Coordinates of C-alpha atoms in Angstrom, one line a residue:
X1202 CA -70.2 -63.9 -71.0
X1203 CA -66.4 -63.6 -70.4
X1204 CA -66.1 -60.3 -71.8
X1205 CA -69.1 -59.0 -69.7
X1206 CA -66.8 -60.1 -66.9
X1207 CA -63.7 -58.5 -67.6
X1208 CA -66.0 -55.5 -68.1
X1209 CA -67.1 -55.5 -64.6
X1210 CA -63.7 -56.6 -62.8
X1211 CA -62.2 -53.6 -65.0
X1212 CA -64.9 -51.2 -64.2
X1213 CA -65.3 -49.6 -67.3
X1214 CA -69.1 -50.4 -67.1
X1215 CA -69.1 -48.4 -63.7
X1216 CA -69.7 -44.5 -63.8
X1217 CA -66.8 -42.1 -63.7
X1218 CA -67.3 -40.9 -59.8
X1219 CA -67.5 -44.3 -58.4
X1220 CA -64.4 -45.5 -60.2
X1221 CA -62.6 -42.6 -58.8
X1222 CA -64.3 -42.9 -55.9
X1223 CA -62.6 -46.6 -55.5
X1224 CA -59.4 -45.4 -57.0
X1225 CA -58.7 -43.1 -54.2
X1226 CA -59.8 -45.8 -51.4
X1227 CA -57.3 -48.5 -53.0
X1228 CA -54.5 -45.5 -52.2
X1229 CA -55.3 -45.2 -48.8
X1230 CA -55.3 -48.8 -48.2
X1231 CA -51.6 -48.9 -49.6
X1232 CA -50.9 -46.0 -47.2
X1233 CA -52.0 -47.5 -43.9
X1234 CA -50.6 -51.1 -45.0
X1235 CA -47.1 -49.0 -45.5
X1236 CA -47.0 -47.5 -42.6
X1237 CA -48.1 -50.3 -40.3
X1238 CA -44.7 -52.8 -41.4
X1239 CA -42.7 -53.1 -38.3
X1240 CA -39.1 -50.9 -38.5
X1241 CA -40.1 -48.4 -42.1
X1242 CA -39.5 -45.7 -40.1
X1243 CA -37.1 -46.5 -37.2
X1244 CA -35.1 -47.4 -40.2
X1245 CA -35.0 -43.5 -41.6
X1246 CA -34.2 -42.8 -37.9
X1247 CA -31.2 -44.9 -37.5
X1248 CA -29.6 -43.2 -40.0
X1249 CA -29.7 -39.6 -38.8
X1250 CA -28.8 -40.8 -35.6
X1251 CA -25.3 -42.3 -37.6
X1252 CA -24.8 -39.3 -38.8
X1253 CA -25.2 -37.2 -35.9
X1254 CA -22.9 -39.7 -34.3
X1255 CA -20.5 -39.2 -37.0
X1256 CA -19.7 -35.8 -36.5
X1257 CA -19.3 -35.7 -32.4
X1258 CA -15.6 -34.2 -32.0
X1259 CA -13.2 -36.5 -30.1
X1260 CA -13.3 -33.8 -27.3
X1261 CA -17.3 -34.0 -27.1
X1262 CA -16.8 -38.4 -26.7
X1263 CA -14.4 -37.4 -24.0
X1264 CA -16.4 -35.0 -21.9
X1265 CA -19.8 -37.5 -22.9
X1266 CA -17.3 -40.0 -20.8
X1267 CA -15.8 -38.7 -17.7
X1268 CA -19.0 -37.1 -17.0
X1269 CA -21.4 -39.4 -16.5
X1270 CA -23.1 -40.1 -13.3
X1271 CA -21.1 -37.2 -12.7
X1272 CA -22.2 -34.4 -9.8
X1273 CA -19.9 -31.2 -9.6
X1274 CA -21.4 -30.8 -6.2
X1275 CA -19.7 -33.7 -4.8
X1276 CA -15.8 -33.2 -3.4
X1277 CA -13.6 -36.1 -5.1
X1278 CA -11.8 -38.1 -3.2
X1279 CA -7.9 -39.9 -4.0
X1280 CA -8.0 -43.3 -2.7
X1281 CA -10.4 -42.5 -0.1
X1282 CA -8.0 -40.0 1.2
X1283 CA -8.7 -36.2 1.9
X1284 CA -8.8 -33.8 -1.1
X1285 CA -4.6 -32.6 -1.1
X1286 CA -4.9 -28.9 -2.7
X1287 CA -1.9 -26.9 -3.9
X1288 CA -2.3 -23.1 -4.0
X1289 CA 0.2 -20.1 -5.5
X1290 CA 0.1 -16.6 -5.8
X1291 CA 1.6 -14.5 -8.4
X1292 CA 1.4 -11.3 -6.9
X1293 CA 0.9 -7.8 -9.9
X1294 CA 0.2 -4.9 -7.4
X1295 CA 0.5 -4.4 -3.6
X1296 CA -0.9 -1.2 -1.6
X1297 CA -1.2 -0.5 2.1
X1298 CA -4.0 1.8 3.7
X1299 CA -1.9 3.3 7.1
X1300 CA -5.1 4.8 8.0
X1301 CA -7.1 1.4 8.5
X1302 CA -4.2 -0.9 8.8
X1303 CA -4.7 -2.7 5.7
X1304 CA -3.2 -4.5 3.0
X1305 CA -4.7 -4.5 -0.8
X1306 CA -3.1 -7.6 -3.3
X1307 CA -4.0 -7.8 -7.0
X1308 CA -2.7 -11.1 -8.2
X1309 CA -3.5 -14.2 -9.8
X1310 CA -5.0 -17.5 -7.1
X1311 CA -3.7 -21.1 -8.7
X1312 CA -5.1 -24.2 -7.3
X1313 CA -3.9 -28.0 -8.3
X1314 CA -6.0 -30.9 -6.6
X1315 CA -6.7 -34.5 -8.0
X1316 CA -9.6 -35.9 -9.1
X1317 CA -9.7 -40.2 -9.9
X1318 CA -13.4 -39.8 -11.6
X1319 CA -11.8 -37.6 -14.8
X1320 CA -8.7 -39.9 -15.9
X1321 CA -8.7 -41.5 -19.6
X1322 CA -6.2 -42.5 -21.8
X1323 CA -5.3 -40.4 -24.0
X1324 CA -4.5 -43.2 -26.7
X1325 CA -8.2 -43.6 -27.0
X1326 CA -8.8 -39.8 -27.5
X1327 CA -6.7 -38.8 -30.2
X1328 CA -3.4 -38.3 -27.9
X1329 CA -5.5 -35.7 -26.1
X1330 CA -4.7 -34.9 -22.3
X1331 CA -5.6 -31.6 -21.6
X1332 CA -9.0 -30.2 -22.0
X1333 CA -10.6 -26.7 -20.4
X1334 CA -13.7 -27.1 -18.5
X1335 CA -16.6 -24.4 -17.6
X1336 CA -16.3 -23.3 -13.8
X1337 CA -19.5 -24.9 -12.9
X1338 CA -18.7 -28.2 -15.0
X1339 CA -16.3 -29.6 -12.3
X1340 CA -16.1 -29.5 -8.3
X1341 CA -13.5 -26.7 -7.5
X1342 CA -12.8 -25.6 -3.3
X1343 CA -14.5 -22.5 -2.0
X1344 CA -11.5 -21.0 -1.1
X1345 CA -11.4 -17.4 0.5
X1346 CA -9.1 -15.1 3.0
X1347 CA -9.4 -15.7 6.6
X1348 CA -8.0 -12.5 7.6
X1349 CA -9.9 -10.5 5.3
X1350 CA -10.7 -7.0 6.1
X1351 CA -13.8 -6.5 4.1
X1352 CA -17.4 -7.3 4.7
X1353 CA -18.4 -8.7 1.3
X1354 CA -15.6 -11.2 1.9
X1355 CA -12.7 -11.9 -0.9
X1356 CA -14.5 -14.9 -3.4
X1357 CA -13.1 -15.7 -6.5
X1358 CA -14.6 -15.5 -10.3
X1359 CA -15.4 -18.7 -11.8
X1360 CA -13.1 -19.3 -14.3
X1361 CA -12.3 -21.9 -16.8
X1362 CA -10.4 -25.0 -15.7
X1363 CA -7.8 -27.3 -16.8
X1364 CA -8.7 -31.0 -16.9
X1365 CA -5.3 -33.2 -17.6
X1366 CA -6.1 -37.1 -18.7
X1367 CA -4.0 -38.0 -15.1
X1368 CA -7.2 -36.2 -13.6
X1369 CA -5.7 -33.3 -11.7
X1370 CA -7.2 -30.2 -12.3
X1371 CA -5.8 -26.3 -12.4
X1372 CA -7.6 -23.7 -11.6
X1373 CA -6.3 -20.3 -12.2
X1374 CA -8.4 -16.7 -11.2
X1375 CA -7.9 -13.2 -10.7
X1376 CA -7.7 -11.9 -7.1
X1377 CA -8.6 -9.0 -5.1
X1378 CA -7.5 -9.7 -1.5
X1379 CA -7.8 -7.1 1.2
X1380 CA -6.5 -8.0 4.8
X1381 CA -6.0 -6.6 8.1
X1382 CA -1.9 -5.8 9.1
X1383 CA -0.9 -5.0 12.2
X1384 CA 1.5 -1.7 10.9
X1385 CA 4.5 -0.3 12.6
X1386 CA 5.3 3.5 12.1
X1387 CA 8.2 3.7 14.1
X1388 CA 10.6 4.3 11.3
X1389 CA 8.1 6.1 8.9
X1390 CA 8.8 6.5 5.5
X1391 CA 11.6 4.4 5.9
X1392 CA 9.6 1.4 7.2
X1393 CA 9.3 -1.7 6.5
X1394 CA 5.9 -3.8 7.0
X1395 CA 5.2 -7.4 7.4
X1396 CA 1.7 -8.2 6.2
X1397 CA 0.2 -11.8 6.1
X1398 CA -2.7 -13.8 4.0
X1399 CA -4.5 -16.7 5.6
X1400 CA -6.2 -18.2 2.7
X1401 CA -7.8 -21.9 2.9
X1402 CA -11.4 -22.7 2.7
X1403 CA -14.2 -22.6 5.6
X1404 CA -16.4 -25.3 3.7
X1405 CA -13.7 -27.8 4.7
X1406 CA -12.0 -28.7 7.9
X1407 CA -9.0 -30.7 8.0
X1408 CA -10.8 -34.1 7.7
X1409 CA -12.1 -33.4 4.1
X1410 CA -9.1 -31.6 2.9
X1411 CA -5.4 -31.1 3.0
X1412 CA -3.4 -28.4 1.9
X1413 CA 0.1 -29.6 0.6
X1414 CA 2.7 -28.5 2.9
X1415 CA 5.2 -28.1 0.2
X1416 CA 4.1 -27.3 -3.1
X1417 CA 2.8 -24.4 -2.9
X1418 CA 3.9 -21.0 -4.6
X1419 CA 4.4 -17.6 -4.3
X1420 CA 5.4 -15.3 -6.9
X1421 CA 6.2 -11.0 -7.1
X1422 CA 8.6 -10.9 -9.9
X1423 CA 5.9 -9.0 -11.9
X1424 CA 4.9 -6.4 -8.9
X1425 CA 4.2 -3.1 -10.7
X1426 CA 7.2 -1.0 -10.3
X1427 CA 5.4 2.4 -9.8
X1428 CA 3.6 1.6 -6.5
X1429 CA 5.2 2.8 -3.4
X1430 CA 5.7 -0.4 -2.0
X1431 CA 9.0 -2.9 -2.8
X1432 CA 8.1 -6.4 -1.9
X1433 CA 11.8 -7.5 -0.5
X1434 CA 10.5 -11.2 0.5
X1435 CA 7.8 -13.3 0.9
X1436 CA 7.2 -16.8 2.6
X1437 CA 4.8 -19.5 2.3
X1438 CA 3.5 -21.2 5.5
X1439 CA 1.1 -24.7 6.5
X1440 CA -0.6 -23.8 9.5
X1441 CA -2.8 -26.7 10.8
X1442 CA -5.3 -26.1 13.4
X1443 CA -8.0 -28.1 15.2
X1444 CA -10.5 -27.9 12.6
X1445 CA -9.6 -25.5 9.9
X1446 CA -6.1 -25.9 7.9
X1447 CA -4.9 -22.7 6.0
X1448 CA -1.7 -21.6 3.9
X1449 CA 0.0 -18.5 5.2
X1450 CA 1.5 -16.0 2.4
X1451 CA 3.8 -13.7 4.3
X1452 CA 4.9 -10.6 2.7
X1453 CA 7.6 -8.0 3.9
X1454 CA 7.8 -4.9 2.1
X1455 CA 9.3 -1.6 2.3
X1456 CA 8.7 2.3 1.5
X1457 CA 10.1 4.0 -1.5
X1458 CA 10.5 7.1 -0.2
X1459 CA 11.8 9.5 -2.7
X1460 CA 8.9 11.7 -2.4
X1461 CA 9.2 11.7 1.0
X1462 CA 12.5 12.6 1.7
X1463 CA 12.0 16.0 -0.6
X1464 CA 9.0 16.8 1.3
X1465 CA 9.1 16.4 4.5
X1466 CA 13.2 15.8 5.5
X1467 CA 14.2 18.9 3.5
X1468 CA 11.7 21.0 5.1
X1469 CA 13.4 20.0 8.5
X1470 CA 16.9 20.8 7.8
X1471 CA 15.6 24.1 6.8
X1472 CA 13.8 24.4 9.6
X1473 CA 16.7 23.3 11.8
X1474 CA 19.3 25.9 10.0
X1475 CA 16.5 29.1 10.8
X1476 CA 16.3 27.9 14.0
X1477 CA 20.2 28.2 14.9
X1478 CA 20.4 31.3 12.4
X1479 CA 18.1 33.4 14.7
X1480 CA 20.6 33.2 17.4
X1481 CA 23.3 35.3 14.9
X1482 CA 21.2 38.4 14.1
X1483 CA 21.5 41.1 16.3
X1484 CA 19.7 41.1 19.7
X1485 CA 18.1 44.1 19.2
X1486 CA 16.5 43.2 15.7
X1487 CA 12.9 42.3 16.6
X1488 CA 12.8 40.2 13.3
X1489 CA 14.5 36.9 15.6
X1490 CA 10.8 36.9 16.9
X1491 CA 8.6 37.1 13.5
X1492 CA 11.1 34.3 12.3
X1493 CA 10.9 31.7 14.8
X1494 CA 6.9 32.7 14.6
X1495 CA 6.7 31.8 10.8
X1496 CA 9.1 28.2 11.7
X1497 CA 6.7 27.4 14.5
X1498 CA 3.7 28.3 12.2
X1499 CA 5.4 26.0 9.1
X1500 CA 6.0 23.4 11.9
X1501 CA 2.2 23.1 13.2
X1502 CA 1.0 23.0 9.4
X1503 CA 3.5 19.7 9.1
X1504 CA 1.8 18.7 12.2
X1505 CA -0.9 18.3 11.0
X1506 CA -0.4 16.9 7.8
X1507 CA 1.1 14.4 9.4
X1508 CA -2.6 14.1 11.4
X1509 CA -4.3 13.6 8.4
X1510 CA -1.7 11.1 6.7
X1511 CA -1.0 8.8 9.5
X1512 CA -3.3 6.9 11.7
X1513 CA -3.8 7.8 15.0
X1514 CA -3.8 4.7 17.1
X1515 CA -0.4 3.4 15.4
X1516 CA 1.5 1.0 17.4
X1517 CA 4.4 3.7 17.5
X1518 CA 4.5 7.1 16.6
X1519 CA 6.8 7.9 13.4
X1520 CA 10.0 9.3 14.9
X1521 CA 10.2 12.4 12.4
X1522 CA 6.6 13.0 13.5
X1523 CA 8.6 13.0 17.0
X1524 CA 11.1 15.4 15.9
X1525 CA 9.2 18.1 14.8
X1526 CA 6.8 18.0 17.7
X1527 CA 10.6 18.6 19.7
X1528 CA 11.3 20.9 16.7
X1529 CA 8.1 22.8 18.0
X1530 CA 8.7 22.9 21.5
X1531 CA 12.3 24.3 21.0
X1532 CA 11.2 27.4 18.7
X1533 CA 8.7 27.9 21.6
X1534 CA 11.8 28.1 24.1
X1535 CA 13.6 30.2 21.7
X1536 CA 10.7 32.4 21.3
X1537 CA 10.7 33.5 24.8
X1538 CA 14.5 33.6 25.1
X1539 CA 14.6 35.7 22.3
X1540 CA 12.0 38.3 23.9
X1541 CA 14.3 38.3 27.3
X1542 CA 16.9 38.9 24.4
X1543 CA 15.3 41.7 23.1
X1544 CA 14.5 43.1 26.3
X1545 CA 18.2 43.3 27.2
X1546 CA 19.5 44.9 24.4
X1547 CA 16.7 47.5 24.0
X1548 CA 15.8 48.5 27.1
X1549 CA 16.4 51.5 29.0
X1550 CA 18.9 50.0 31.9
X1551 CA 19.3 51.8 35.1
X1552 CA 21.0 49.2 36.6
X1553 CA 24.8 48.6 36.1
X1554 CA 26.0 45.1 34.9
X1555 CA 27.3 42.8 38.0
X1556 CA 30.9 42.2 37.8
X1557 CA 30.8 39.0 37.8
X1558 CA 29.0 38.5 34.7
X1559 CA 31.2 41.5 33.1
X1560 CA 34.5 39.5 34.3
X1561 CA 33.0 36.1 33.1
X1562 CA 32.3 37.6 29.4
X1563 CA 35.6 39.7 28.9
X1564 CA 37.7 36.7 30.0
X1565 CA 37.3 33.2 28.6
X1566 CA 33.6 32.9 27.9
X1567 CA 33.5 35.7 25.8
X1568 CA 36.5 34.7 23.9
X1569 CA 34.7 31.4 23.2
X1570 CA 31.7 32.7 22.6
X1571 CA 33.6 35.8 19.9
X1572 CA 32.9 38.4 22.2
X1573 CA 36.4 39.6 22.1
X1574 CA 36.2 42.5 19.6
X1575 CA 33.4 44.0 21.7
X1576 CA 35.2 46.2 24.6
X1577 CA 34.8 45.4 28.2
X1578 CA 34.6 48.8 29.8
X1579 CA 32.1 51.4 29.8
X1580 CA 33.8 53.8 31.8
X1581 CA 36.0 55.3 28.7
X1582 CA 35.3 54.4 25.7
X1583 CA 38.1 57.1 23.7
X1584 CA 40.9 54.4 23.4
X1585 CA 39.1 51.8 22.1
X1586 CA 37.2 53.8 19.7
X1587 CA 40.5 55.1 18.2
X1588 CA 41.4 51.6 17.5
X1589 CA 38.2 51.4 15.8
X1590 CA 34.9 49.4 16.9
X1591 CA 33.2 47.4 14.1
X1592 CA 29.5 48.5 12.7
X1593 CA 27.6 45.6 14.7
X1594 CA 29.0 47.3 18.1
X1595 CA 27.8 50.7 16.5
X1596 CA 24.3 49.6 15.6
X1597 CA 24.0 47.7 19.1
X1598 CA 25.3 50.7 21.7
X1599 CA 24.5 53.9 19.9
X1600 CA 20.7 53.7 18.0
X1601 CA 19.8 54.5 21.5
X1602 CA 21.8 56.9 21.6
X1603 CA 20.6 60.9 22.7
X1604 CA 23.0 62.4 21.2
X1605 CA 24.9 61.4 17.8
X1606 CA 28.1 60.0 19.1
X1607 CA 31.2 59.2 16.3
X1608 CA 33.0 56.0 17.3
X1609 CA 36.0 57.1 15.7
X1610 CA 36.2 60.3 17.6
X1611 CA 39.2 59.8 19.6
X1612 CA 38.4 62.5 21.5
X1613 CA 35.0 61.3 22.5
X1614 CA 34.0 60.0 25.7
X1615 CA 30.8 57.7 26.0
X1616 CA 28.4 59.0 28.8
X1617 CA 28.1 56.5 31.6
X1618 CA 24.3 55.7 30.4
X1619 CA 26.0 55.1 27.0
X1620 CA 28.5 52.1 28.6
X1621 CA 25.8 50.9 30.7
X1622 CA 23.6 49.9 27.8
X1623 CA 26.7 48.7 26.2
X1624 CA 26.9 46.2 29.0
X1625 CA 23.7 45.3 28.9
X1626 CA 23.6 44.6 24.7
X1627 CA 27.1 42.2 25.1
X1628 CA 25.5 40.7 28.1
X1629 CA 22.1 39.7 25.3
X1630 CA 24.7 38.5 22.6
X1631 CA 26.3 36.1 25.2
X1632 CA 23.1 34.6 25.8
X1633 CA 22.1 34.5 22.1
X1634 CA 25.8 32.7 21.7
X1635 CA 25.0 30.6 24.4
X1636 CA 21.5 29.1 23.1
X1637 CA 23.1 28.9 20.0
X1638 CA 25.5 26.3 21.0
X1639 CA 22.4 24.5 23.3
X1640 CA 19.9 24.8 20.6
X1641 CA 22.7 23.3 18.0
X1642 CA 23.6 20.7 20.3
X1643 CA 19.8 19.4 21.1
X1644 CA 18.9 19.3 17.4
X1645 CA 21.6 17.5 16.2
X1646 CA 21.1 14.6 18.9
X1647 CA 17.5 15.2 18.1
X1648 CA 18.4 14.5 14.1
X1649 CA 20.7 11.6 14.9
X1650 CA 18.3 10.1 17.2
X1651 CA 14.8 10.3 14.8
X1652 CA 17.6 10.2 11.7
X1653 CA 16.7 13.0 9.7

């Protein structure tokens, strides 16, 4: 009876599909009993969670920290005081558009403010008290150039940030500033300019922020040395208004003009030397025209160089631009005294000289003006001839001439029309002396004055 029992309990009386059939029923009861005790698999969880734990960096704790509850939107505040923000330029390249009246700065923007939500010991973070922050990770000012002269305005690229354990915070950024300078020409291209930058922010008036009034920088030791401008000073400025506070970066630069004084200063000298040499060639040579034609032609192309270089509405006009506009209007003069010029010494002259003007230029005058070697009377001519008269006189009286006349022909007597246009030629080489001396004595005032 016992045995029949065991049997039974053991199943090996039952057929072979229903004690498999059991078999695999017993496991799934051992499945869901395993699964249903409280904590089997928070347990399994716990652990990865140690390790992940584990291997956080000491800079991941620290930014899990200071950031919590934390909303980059929101402007920090030092002991319920207004922000106090420190900005510095370090100026790299400076450029100046005389057309618009602008001034272009490529530099580098630094700004230092405190923040009392993101301070930690360092003890507690391996000794660490610097760490660098994503630009949208932290509140930073929108800072931006008051004066600025463009339409897209002058913002700044979001850069990394330094977070110190004392929680201030630097922010450094490249900068593209253009603004608006009020230019004077006057001494153009030896001038020197005085440019400012208004930079604060309009987001924040005076109430929520504070620009330090000391600690602020500026910085042009590492100006590019080829540009055309020298930077000879700059200042820093607080300027506190009604509503808005702003720092002022004053800048006063000057020309290197190099260039410019082998274009457009030798030029006038050259100019100025033609000019006067004009007056020396003799009066009938119709070349003294064509010459003072080409100068006033070379003159009107500076002109308008100087149209297309320099802006039109300046405050002052460039004093060389001033001096060859007078340089202009003197060739102009000496183009029609130099036709009266011509006139006298070519023309057929019926008309004897008056004595007065033959006394005044065989006395004094004409020994001031070297006149002297020319001879004073056209009556007879035989004396003076034999003591020789030089080629100019030759070339002056005598291409005119009817008849082939020898100067050194002692026995030779100059016909009366022959001494009369004599007159009339040493009468046109006084007046070329004359202007000479004017004309020399107008440009040099005129190129100490505009100081060419």
């Amino acid at each position: 009876m016992s045995r029949k029992i065991k049997t039974e309990i053991s199943g090996r009386g039952l057929p072979l599909f229903l004690q498999r059939a059991i078999g695999t029923m017993a496991m799934l009861m051992m499945g869901c009993m395993l699964i249903s005790v409280p904590g089997a698999t928070s347990l399994s969880d716990d652990d990865g969670a140690v390790d992940d734990k584990a291997n956080i960096s000491t800079i991941e704790k620290l930014q899990l920290n200071i950031f919590i509850n934390y909303d980059e939107h929101t402007q920090p505040t030092v002991g319920g005081q207004p922000t106090n923000i420190s900005l510095g330029l370090s100026v790299n390249y400076i450029d100046i558009d005389e057309l618009d009246g602008k001034i272009t700065l490529h530099c580098w923007l630094n700004a230092r403010w405190k923040d009392e939500s993101h301070i930690w010991n360092a003890s507690e973070y391996d000794n660490i008290t610097k760490v660098h922050m994503s630009g949208h990770k932290l509140w930073k000012p929108q800072i931006t150039l008051f004066n600025s002269a463009v339409e897209e305005g002058n913002f700044l690229v979001s850069t990394q940030l330094i977070l110190s354990s004392d929680g201030s915070v630097l922010w450094v950024t490249p900068a593209v500033y253009t603004a608006y300078c009020s230019l004077n020409m006057r001494n153009w291209p030896y001038d020197e300019q005085t440019c400012k930058l208004k930079i604060g922010t309009w987001s924040m008036n005076h109430i929520d922020a504070v620009y330090n009034k000391e600690n602020h920088e500026l910085n042009y030791e590492n100006v590019v040395e080829s540009t055309e401008w020298e930077i000879l000073s700059g200042l820093t400025k607080f300027v506190h208004k009604d509503i808005y506070n702003y720092i002022e970066f004053t800048f006063r630069v000057k020309r290197r003009s190099s260039m410019y004084t082998a274009v457009i200063y030798t030029p006038a000298i050259c100019i100025v030397i033609l000019a006067l040499s004009t007056f020396w060639l003799p009066p009938q040579m119709g070349e003294k025209i064509l010459l003072n034609g080409i100068l006033i032609v070379l003159i009107s192309a500076f002109l308008m160089y100087f149209a297309q270089l320099l802006p039109v509405l300046a405050e002052n006009t460039p004093l060389i631009v001033v001096f060859y506009s007078a340089s202009l209007l003197l060739l102009s003069l000496s183009m029609i005294i130099e036709v009266v010029v011509l006139y006298l010494a070519t023309a057929q002259h019926k008309r004897r000289l008056p004595d007065f003007l033959k006394n005044l230029l065989n006395g004094k005058l004409g020994t001031w003006l070297f006149l002297s070697y020319f001879s004073n009377e056209s009556e007879s001519m035989t004396a003076r001839n034999g003591n020789g008269i030089i080629k100019e006189l030759d070339d002056h009286v005598y291409e005119n001439a009817d008849e082939p006349i020898n100067p050194l022909d002692i026995n030779s007597e100059v016909p009366s029309a022959r001494a009369l246009q004599y007159d009339w030629v040493l009468l046109a080489t006084a007046v070329d002396r004359i202007c000479f001396l004017g004309f020399g004595l107008v440009f040099a005032v005129l190129c100490i004055v505009y100081g060419v």
